[in-house]
mmCIF file of C-alpha atoms in Angstrom:
data_model
loop_
_atom_site.group_PDB
_atom_site.id
_atom_site.type_symbol
_atom_site.label_atom_id
_atom_site.label_comp_id
_atom_site.label_asym_id
_atom_site.label_seq_id
_atom_site.Cartn_x
_atom_site.Cartn_y
_atom_site.Cartn_z
ATOM 1 C CA UNK A 11 0.000 0.000 0.000
ATOM 2 C CA UNK A 12 2.852 2.350 0.743
ATOM 3 C CA UNK A 13 4.307 1.735 -2.731
ATOM 4 C CA UNK A 14 0.987 2.507 -4.293
ATOM 5 C CA UNK A 15 0.818 5.799 -2.518
ATOM 6 C CA UNK A 16 4.352 6.657 -3.611
ATOM 7 C CA UNK A 17 3.629 5.634 -7.185
ATOM 8 C CA UNK A 18 0.507 7.713 -7.297
ATOM 9 C CA UNK A 19 2.348 10.757 -6.051
ATOM 10 C CA UNK A 20 5.414 10.287 -8.256
ATOM 11 C CA UNK A 21 3.645 9.252 -11.482
ATOM 12 C CA UNK A 22 5.292 5.792 -11.527
ATOM 13 C CA UNK A 23 3.559 2.465 -11.370
ATOM 14 C CA UNK A 24 0.367 2.255 -9.471
ATOM 15 C CA UNK A 25 -3.360 2.625 -10.082
ATOM 16 C CA UNK A 26 -4.308 5.670 -12.179
ATOM 17 C CA UNK A 27 -6.593 8.329 -10.720
ATOM 18 C CA UNK A 28 -9.804 9.085 -12.548
ATOM 19 C CA UNK A 29 -9.883 12.572 -14.069
ATOM 20 C CA UNK A 30 -11.633 15.190 -12.046
ATOM 21 C CA UNK A 31 -11.308 13.418 -8.685
ATOM 22 C CA UNK A 32 -8.813 13.493 -5.869
ATOM 23 C CA UNK A 33 -8.913 11.304 -2.825
ATOM 24 C CA UNK A 34 -6.291 13.300 -0.991
ATOM 25 C CA UNK A 35 -7.668 15.863 1.354
ATOM 26 C CA UNK A 36 -6.934 19.500 0.447
ATOM 27 C CA UNK A 37 -6.277 18.735 -3.245
ATOM 28 C CA UNK A 38 -8.757 20.293 -5.678
ATOM 29 C CA UNK A 39 -9.845 18.380 -8.750
ATOM 30 C CA UNK A 40 -8.783 19.774 -12.110
ATOM 31 C CA UNK A 41 -11.101 19.413 -15.092
ATOM 32 C CA UNK A 42 -9.704 18.982 -18.585
ATOM 33 C CA UNK A 43 -6.290 17.745 -17.422
ATOM 34 C CA UNK A 44 -4.958 21.231 -16.679
ATOM 35 C CA UNK A 45 -1.885 21.770 -14.573
ATOM 36 C CA UNK A 46 -2.831 21.738 -10.900
ATOM 37 C CA UNK A 47 -0.396 24.544 -10.372
ATOM 38 C CA UNK A 48 -2.735 26.943 -12.215
ATOM 39 C CA UNK A 49 -5.699 26.309 -9.885
ATOM 40 C CA UNK A 50 -5.179 29.525 -7.929
ATOM 41 C CA UNK A 51 -5.090 31.731 -11.047
ATOM 42 C CA UNK A 52 -8.169 30.126 -12.607
ATOM 43 C CA UNK A 53 -10.028 30.422 -9.341
ATOM 44 C CA UNK A 54 -9.261 34.171 -9.136
ATOM 45 C CA UNK A 55 -10.455 34.764 -12.710
ATOM 46 C CA UNK A 56 -13.692 32.890 -12.094
ATOM 47 C CA UNK A 57 -14.354 34.908 -8.967
ATOM 48 C CA UNK A 58 -13.685 38.171 -10.822
ATOM 49 C CA UNK A 59 -16.084 37.213 -13.579
ATOM 50 C CA UNK A 60 -18.750 36.423 -11.000
ATOM 51 C CA UNK A 61 -18.199 39.793 -9.357
ATOM 52 C CA UNK A 62 -18.430 41.570 -12.725
ATOM 53 C CA UNK A 63 -21.689 39.840 -13.592
ATOM 54 C CA UNK A 64 -23.315 40.794 -10.316
ATOM 55 C CA UNK A 65 -25.404 44.040 -10.740
ATOM 56 C CA UNK A 66 -24.210 47.006 -8.747
ATOM 57 C CA UNK A 67 -26.407 47.994 -5.873
ATOM 58 C CA UNK A 68 -28.292 51.214 -6.750
ATOM 59 C CA UNK A 69 -27.647 54.306 -4.682
ATOM 60 C CA UNK A 70 -30.253 55.083 -2.085
ATOM 61 C CA UNK A 71 -32.958 57.663 -2.792
ATOM 62 C CA UNK A 72 -31.598 60.004 -0.130
ATOM 63 C CA UNK A 73 -28.180 60.049 -1.794
ATOM 64 C CA UNK A 74 -29.768 60.822 -5.168
ATOM 65 C CA UNK A 75 -32.108 63.509 -3.796
ATOM 66 C CA UNK A 76 -29.584 66.408 -3.627
ATOM 67 C CA UNK A 77 -28.565 65.779 -7.242
ATOM 68 C CA UNK A 78 -32.199 65.708 -8.385
ATOM 69 C CA UNK A 79 -32.949 68.942 -6.547
ATOM 70 C CA UNK A 80 -29.902 70.614 -8.081
ATOM 71 C CA UNK A 81 -30.916 69.599 -11.603
ATOM 72 C CA UNK A 82 -34.493 70.769 -11.004
ATOM 73 C CA UNK A 83 -33.321 74.177 -9.777
ATOM 74 C CA UNK A 84 -31.005 74.675 -12.750
ATOM 75 C CA UNK A 85 -33.780 73.738 -15.187
ATOM 76 C CA UNK A 86 -36.241 76.045 -13.431
ATOM 77 C CA UNK A 87 -33.773 78.929 -13.644
ATOM 78 C CA UNK A 88 -33.148 78.315 -17.364
ATOM 79 C CA UNK A 89 -36.871 78.075 -18.082
ATOM 80 C CA UNK A 90 -37.538 81.322 -16.209
ATOM 81 C CA UNK A 91 -34.729 83.118 -18.025
ATOM 82 C CA UNK A 92 -35.395 81.968 -21.588
ATOM 83 C CA UNK A 93 -38.809 80.294 -21.915
ATOM 84 C CA UNK A 94 -41.685 80.950 -19.528
ATOM 85 C CA UNK A 95 -42.044 82.918 -16.310
ATOM 86 C CA UNK A 96 -44.898 83.214 -13.820
ATOM 87 C CA UNK A 97 -46.211 86.630 -12.820
ATOM 88 C CA UNK A 98 -48.741 87.632 -10.187
ATOM 89 C CA UNK A 99 -51.464 90.201 -10.901
ATOM 90 C CA UNK A 100 -51.254 92.854 -8.160
ATOM 91 C CA UNK A 101 -54.178 95.132 -9.073
ATOM 92 C CA UNK A 102 -57.605 95.364 -10.719
ATOM 93 C CA UNK A 103 -56.496 97.373 -13.776
ATOM 94 C CA UNK A 104 -56.999 94.414 -16.148
ATOM 95 C CA UNK A 105 -60.406 93.255 -14.917
ATOM 96 C CA UNK A 106 -62.272 91.218 -15.933
ATOM 97 C CA UNK A 107 -59.687 89.612 -18.163
ATOM 98 C CA UNK A 108 -57.368 89.259 -15.176
ATOM 99 C CA UNK A 109 -58.279 89.347 -11.509
ATOM 100 C CA UNK A 110 -56.111 90.479 -8.643
ATOM 101 C CA UNK A 111 -54.151 87.457 -7.390
ATOM 102 C CA UNK A 112 -54.192 85.564 -10.707
ATOM 103 C CA UNK A 113 -50.967 83.905 -11.813
ATOM 104 C CA UNK A 114 -50.177 84.201 -15.509
ATOM 105 C CA UNK A 115 -47.507 82.471 -17.568
ATOM 106 C CA UNK A 116 -45.550 84.747 -19.861
ATOM 107 C CA UNK A 117 -43.893 83.601 -23.077
ATOM 108 C CA UNK A 118 -40.314 84.910 -23.028
ATOM 109 C CA UNK A 119 -39.039 82.785 -25.911
ATOM 110 C CA UNK A 120 -40.456 84.500 -28.988
ATOM 111 C CA UNK A 121 -38.850 87.903 -28.252
ATOM 112 C CA UNK A 122 -35.455 86.171 -28.471
ATOM 113 C CA UNK A 123 -36.237 85.493 -32.149
ATOM 114 C CA UNK A 124 -37.074 89.126 -32.904
ATOM 115 C CA UNK A 125 -40.836 88.899 -32.405
ATOM 116 C CA UNK A 126 -42.385 92.217 -31.353
ATOM 117 C CA UNK A 127 -45.657 92.858 -29.496
ATOM 118 C CA UNK A 128 -48.797 92.955 -31.629
ATOM 119 C CA UNK A 129 -52.026 94.871 -31.182
ATOM 120 C CA UNK A 130 -54.416 93.139 -28.810
ATOM 121 C CA UNK A 131 -51.819 91.090 -26.941
ATOM 122 C CA UNK A 132 -51.579 91.234 -23.158
ATOM 123 C CA UNK A 133 -47.937 91.918 -22.336
ATOM 124 C CA UNK A 134 -45.739 92.228 -19.269
ATOM 125 C CA UNK A 135 -43.217 95.070 -19.420
ATOM 126 C CA UNK A 136 -40.706 96.732 -17.166
ATOM 127 C CA UNK A 137 -41.569 100.117 -15.721
ATOM 128 C CA UNK A 138 -40.545 102.622 -18.426
ATOM 129 C CA UNK A 139 -40.051 105.267 -15.755
ATOM 130 C CA UNK A 140 -41.998 106.278 -12.629
ATOM 131 C CA UNK A 141 -45.195 104.443 -13.525
ATOM 132 C CA UNK A 142 -45.016 102.537 -10.243
ATOM 133 C CA UNK A 143 -44.105 105.480 -8.037
ATOM 134 C CA UNK A 144 -46.151 105.345 -4.866
ATOM 135 C CA UNK A 145 -47.215 101.725 -5.371
ATOM 136 C CA UNK A 146 -46.796 99.495 -2.273
ATOM 137 C CA UNK A 147 -43.739 97.257 -2.369
ATOM 138 C CA UNK A 148 -44.281 93.612 -1.290
ATOM 139 C CA UNK A 149 -42.096 92.220 1.487
ATOM 140 C CA UNK A 150 -41.535 88.488 0.777
ATOM 141 C CA UNK A 151 -39.805 86.146 3.201
ATOM 142 C CA UNK A 152 -36.510 84.363 2.453
ATOM 143 C CA UNK A 153 -38.155 81.267 0.959
ATOM 144 C CA UNK A 154 -40.366 83.368 -1.322
ATOM 145 C CA UNK A 155 -37.323 85.318 -2.490
ATOM 146 C CA UNK A 156 -35.429 82.147 -3.395
ATOM 147 C CA UNK A 157 -38.426 80.614 -5.196
ATOM 148 C CA UNK A 158 -39.008 83.894 -7.017
ATOM 149 C CA UNK A 159 -35.371 84.094 -8.088
ATOM 150 C CA UNK A 160 -35.393 80.637 -9.661
ATOM 151 C CA UNK A 161 -38.836 81.157 -11.204
ATOM 152 C CA UNK A 162 -40.936 78.732 -9.173
ATOM 153 C CA UNK A 163 -43.115 81.640 -8.039
ATOM 154 C CA UNK A 164 -43.535 85.271 -9.132
ATOM 155 C CA UNK A 165 -40.669 87.533 -8.132
ATOM 156 C CA UNK A 166 -41.519 90.401 -5.804
ATOM 157 C CA UNK A 167 -38.410 92.396 -6.722
ATOM 158 C CA UNK A 168 -39.154 92.937 -10.399
ATOM 159 C CA UNK A 169 -40.860 96.233 -11.281
ATOM 160 C CA UNK A 170 -43.220 94.987 -13.975
ATOM 161 C CA UNK A 171 -46.643 95.982 -15.276
ATOM 162 C CA UNK A 172 -49.232 94.180 -17.388
ATOM 163 C CA UNK A 173 -51.505 95.870 -19.957
ATOM 164 C CA UNK A 174 -53.048 95.298 -23.373
ATOM 165 C CA UNK A 175 -51.304 96.561 -26.506
ATOM 166 C CA UNK A 176 -53.608 98.950 -28.376
ATOM 167 C CA UNK A 177 -51.179 100.508 -30.851
ATOM 168 C CA UNK A 178 -47.712 99.774 -32.223
ATOM 169 C CA UNK A 179 -45.080 101.999 -33.822
ATOM 170 C CA UNK A 180 -46.559 104.221 -36.551
ATOM 171 C CA UNK A 181 -50.189 103.809 -35.418
ATOM 172 C CA UNK A 182 -52.464 106.738 -34.680
ATOM 173 C CA UNK A 183 -54.543 105.977 -31.596
ATOM 174 C CA UNK A 184 -57.362 108.238 -30.495
ATOM 175 C CA UNK A 185 -60.406 108.390 -28.288
ATOM 176 C CA UNK A 186 -63.005 111.124 -27.933
ATOM 177 C CA UNK A 187 -65.933 111.334 -25.577
ATOM 178 C CA UNK A 188 -66.801 107.905 -24.278
ATOM 179 C CA UNK A 189 -65.417 106.102 -27.301
ATOM 180 C CA UNK A 190 -64.871 103.958 -29.189
ATOM 181 C CA UNK A 191 -61.091 103.798 -29.307
ATOM 182 C CA UNK A 192 -59.831 104.164 -32.876
ATOM 183 C CA UNK A 193 -56.605 102.813 -34.355
ATOM 184 C CA UNK A 194 -55.650 104.313 -37.730
ATOM 185 C CA UNK A 195 -59.243 105.495 -38.071
ATOM 186 C CA UNK A 196 -60.759 102.053 -37.395
ATOM 187 C CA UNK A 197 -63.084 101.772 -34.383
ATOM 188 C CA UNK A 198 -62.344 98.883 -32.028
ATOM 189 C CA UNK A 199 -65.001 96.497 -30.758
ATOM 190 C CA UNK A 200 -63.764 95.807 -27.221
ATOM 191 C CA UNK A 201 -65.811 93.143 -25.397
ATOM 192 C CA UNK A 202 -62.936 92.705 -22.929
ATOM 193 C CA UNK A 203 -63.510 96.165 -21.403
ATOM 194 C CA UNK A 204 -64.728 95.937 -17.800
ATOM 195 C CA UNK A 205 -68.568 95.857 -17.637
ATOM 196 C CA UNK A 206 -69.941 99.307 -16.880
ATOM 197 C CA UNK A 207 -66.805 101.053 -18.184
ATOM 198 C CA UNK A 208 -66.679 103.137 -21.337
ATOM 199 C CA UNK A 209 -63.773 102.651 -23.784
ATOM 200 C CA UNK A 210 -62.643 106.219 -23.072
ATOM 201 C CA UNK A 211 -62.584 108.186 -19.847
ATOM 202 C CA UNK A 212 -64.152 111.628 -19.962
ATOM 203 C CA UNK A 213 -61.430 113.636 -18.239
ATOM 204 C CA UNK A 214 -58.735 116.105 -19.178
ATOM 205 C CA UNK A 215 -55.821 114.211 -17.614
ATOM 206 C CA UNK A 216 -55.422 111.808 -20.534
ATOM 207 C CA UNK A 217 -58.789 110.173 -21.021
ATOM 208 C CA UNK A 218 -59.260 112.153 -24.247
ATOM 209 C CA UNK A 219 -56.323 111.777 -26.593
ATOM 210 C CA UNK A 220 -54.952 111.439 -30.104
ATOM 211 C CA UNK A 221 -51.356 110.243 -30.431
ATOM 212 C CA UNK A 222 -49.054 108.774 -33.041
ATOM 213 C CA UNK A 223 -47.025 105.957 -31.518
ATOM 214 C CA UNK A 224 -43.270 106.399 -32.152
ATOM 215 C CA UNK A 225 -41.380 103.643 -33.930
ATOM 216 C CA UNK A 226 -40.022 101.015 -31.558
ATOM 217 C CA UNK A 227 -42.723 101.683 -28.962
ATOM 218 C CA UNK A 228 -46.233 100.504 -28.048
ATOM 219 C CA UNK A 229 -49.357 102.182 -26.641
ATOM 220 C CA UNK A 230 -50.926 100.173 -23.806
ATOM 221 C CA UNK A 231 -54.226 100.404 -21.942
ATOM 222 C CA UNK A 232 -55.827 98.418 -19.141
ATOM 223 C CA UNK A 233 -59.124 96.592 -19.683
ATOM 224 C CA UNK A 234 -60.571 98.292 -16.588
ATOM 225 C CA UNK A 235 -60.532 101.639 -18.369
ATOM 226 C CA UNK A 236 -61.696 103.778 -15.448
ATOM 227 C CA UNK A 237 -59.213 102.096 -13.067
ATOM 228 C CA UNK A 238 -55.970 101.913 -15.046
ATOM 229 C CA UNK A 239 -53.055 104.353 -15.014
ATOM 230 C CA UNK A 240 -51.775 103.312 -18.428
ATOM 231 C CA UNK A 241 -50.230 105.118 -21.414
ATOM 232 C CA UNK A 242 -53.010 107.721 -21.368
ATOM 233 C CA UNK A 243 -51.981 109.072 -17.989
ATOM 234 C CA UNK A 244 -48.218 109.231 -18.564
ATOM 235 C CA UNK A 245 -48.178 111.456 -21.631
ATOM 236 C CA UNK A 246 -46.480 114.226 -19.659
ATOM 237 C CA UNK A 247 -43.481 111.974 -18.899
ATOM 238 C CA UNK A 248 -40.484 111.181 -21.128
ATOM 239 C CA UNK A 249 -41.688 108.947 -23.948
ATOM 240 C CA UNK A 250 -45.156 110.505 -23.964
ATOM 241 C CA UNK A 251 -46.747 107.432 -22.380
ATOM 242 C CA UNK A 252 -45.495 104.998 -25.029
ATOM 243 C CA UNK A 253 -43.548 101.956 -23.813
ATOM 244 C CA UNK A 254 -40.270 100.956 -25.506
ATOM 245 C CA UNK A 255 -40.453 97.540 -27.128
ATOM 246 C CA UNK A 256 -37.158 96.693 -25.414
ATOM 247 C CA UNK A 257 -38.958 96.946 -22.048
ATOM 248 C CA UNK A 258 -41.383 94.156 -22.947
ATOM 249 C CA UNK A 259 -40.647 90.960 -20.999
ATOM 250 C CA UNK A 260 -43.072 88.803 -22.975
ATOM 251 C CA UNK A 261 -46.663 88.012 -23.841
ATOM 252 C CA UNK A 262 -49.061 86.627 -21.234
ATOM 253 C CA UNK A 263 -50.423 83.437 -22.773
ATOM 254 C CA UNK A 264 -52.430 81.683 -20.057
ATOM 255 C CA UNK A 265 -53.936 82.130 -16.607
ATOM 256 C CA UNK A 266 -52.349 79.264 -14.687
ATOM 257 C CA UNK A 267 -53.656 79.872 -11.159
ATOM 258 C CA UNK A 268 -56.085 79.428 -9.521
ATOM 259 C CA UNK A 269 -57.301 76.321 -11.384
ATOM 260 C CA UNK A 270 -60.855 77.652 -11.476
ATOM 261 C CA UNK A 271 -59.611 80.634 -13.499
ATOM 262 C CA UNK A 272 -57.564 78.684 -16.047
ATOM 263 C CA UNK A 273 -57.893 80.266 -19.504
ATOM 264 C CA UNK A 274 -55.820 81.261 -22.498
ATOM 265 C CA UNK A 275 -55.302 84.911 -23.485
ATOM 266 C CA UNK A 276 -55.814 85.115 -27.256
ATOM 267 C CA UNK A 277 -55.620 88.240 -29.386
ATOM 268 C CA UNK A 278 -59.143 89.677 -29.999
ATOM 269 C CA UNK A 279 -60.467 89.551 -33.560
ATOM 270 C CA UNK A 280 -61.132 93.301 -33.686
ATOM 271 C CA UNK A 281 -57.412 93.902 -34.186
ATOM 272 C CA UNK A 282 -57.480 91.834 -37.397
ATOM 273 C CA UNK A 283 -60.072 93.970 -39.180
ATOM 274 C CA UNK A 284 -59.103 95.146 -42.692
ATOM 275 C CA UNK A 285 -57.366 98.497 -42.937
ATOM 276 C CA UNK A 286 -56.322 98.758 -39.292
ATOM 277 C CA UNK A 287 -52.673 98.320 -40.179
ATOM 278 C CA UNK A 288 -51.252 101.728 -41.083
ATOM 279 C CA UNK A 289 -48.719 100.157 -43.449
ATOM 280 C CA UNK A 290 -51.248 97.891 -45.133
ATOM 281 C CA UNK A 291 -53.685 100.775 -45.668
ATOM 282 C CA UNK A 292 -50.996 102.644 -47.588
ATOM 283 C CA UNK A 293 -49.806 99.545 -49.394
ATOM 284 C CA UNK A 294 -52.530 99.383 -52.101
ATOM 285 C CA UNK A 295 -51.744 102.931 -53.226
ATOM 286 C CA UNK A 296 -48.013 102.297 -53.213
ATOM 287 C CA UNK A 297 -48.419 99.054 -55.131
ATOM 288 C CA UNK A 298 -50.708 100.752 -57.625
ATOM 289 C CA UNK A 299 -48.203 103.537 -58.198
ATOM 290 C CA UNK A 300 -45.362 101.049 -58.583
ATOM 291 C CA UNK A 301 -47.377 99.104 -61.143
ATOM 292 C CA UNK A 302 -48.406 102.200 -63.065
ATOM 293 C CA UNK A 303 -44.886 103.569 -63.584
ATOM 294 C CA UNK A 304 -43.699 100.813 -65.995
ATOM 295 C CA UNK A 305 -46.932 101.058 -67.973
ATOM 296 C CA UNK A 306 -46.604 104.819 -68.337
ATOM 297 C CA UNK A 307 -42.940 104.556 -69.393
ATOM 298 C CA UNK A 308 -43.762 101.819 -71.915
ATOM 299 C CA UNK A 309 -46.606 103.877 -73.373
ATOM 300 C CA UNK A 310 -44.423 106.997 -73.679
ATOM 301 C CA UNK A 311 -41.688 105.001 -75.410
ATOM 302 C CA UNK A 312 -44.184 103.500 -77.818
ATOM 303 C CA UNK A 313 -45.601 106.927 -78.695
ATOM 304 C CA UNK A 314 -42.074 108.290 -79.216
ATOM 305 C CA UNK A 315 -41.139 105.420 -81.554
ATOM 306 C CA UNK A 316 -44.387 105.824 -83.519
ATOM 307 C CA UNK A 317 -43.867 109.563 -83.874
ATOM 308 C CA UNK A 318 -40.295 109.065 -85.134
ATOM 309 C CA UNK A 319 -41.443 106.485 -87.672
ATOM 310 C CA UNK A 320 -44.174 108.753 -88.972
ATOM 311 C CA UNK A 321 -41.653 111.593 -89.320
ATOM 312 C CA UNK A 322 -39.338 109.401 -91.431
ATOM 313 C CA UNK A 323 -42.209 108.346 -93.733
ATOM 314 C CA UNK A 324 -43.374 111.899 -94.173
ATOM 315 C CA UNK A 325 -39.872 113.104 -94.985
ATOM 316 C CA UNK A 326 -39.396 110.384 -97.632
ATOM 317 C CA UNK A 327 -42.613 111.281 -99.409
ATOM 318 C CA UNK A 328 -41.619 114.952 -99.697
ATOM 319 C CA UNK A 329 -38.242 114.097 -101.145
ATOM 320 C CA UNK A 330 -39.823 111.874 -103.804
#
């Protein structure tokens, strides 16, 4: 028996071991006849492969939360700066279209592409100068200031107003007596005016007016005509009551809060009536003149050629 053990260990005579088995304690079996000396390396590789195949344990929600909050704040700030911003209505000057306390969303994207305010749109604009003098200043707490800064709620620090655009650069806007308001001679049908109000205010502080809006500016009025200190009542200030287009933050497109007041803010049809555009009203005449000039020149040339031909014929007959 001792010789058998020696032979088995030394590879000399003795009974052969079956592949894949080892009767000696502490000796691992080797499949495929591989060198037993490589067992440790193969074992390490197999363990590494098992570790690689095991899915990594996801990070806990609380570890991910700060990152999610940071991303949300950055996105909110970008949206407020370039796309849409919320504004709060502080007064009754736009009733009944807008009520005090409404939250409106303002489109800030289209002005980046050169779009300018159009007649009939409700726009938010920065104070062109002393319009808000004497108005109470809100005093928000720290949380409200932070949320206002990133755009998650209206900012209390921004000096902004909201009115309806009645005239744009080049328009003649006028109102006599109780109305109606006229733009380039066309009377406006204004169903959005506060019930019980007249389109014009019968007073000598600005309620009766006729102005030509300078280029690059707009003429704005509140829908609550007898409760709105708009362009009419700032004609004695620099700019004559007109608001520079560069001061316009954007167009109010929807009432977002409260939910019971949700509504869009479309442009009224009265501003699309034919002839209201000062440029378009002059366009037919200009186009007609431009079309007539070539015809007149062609006719004059034809008459000149005919006259010259007749003169040559007449001269030839006399000579003969």
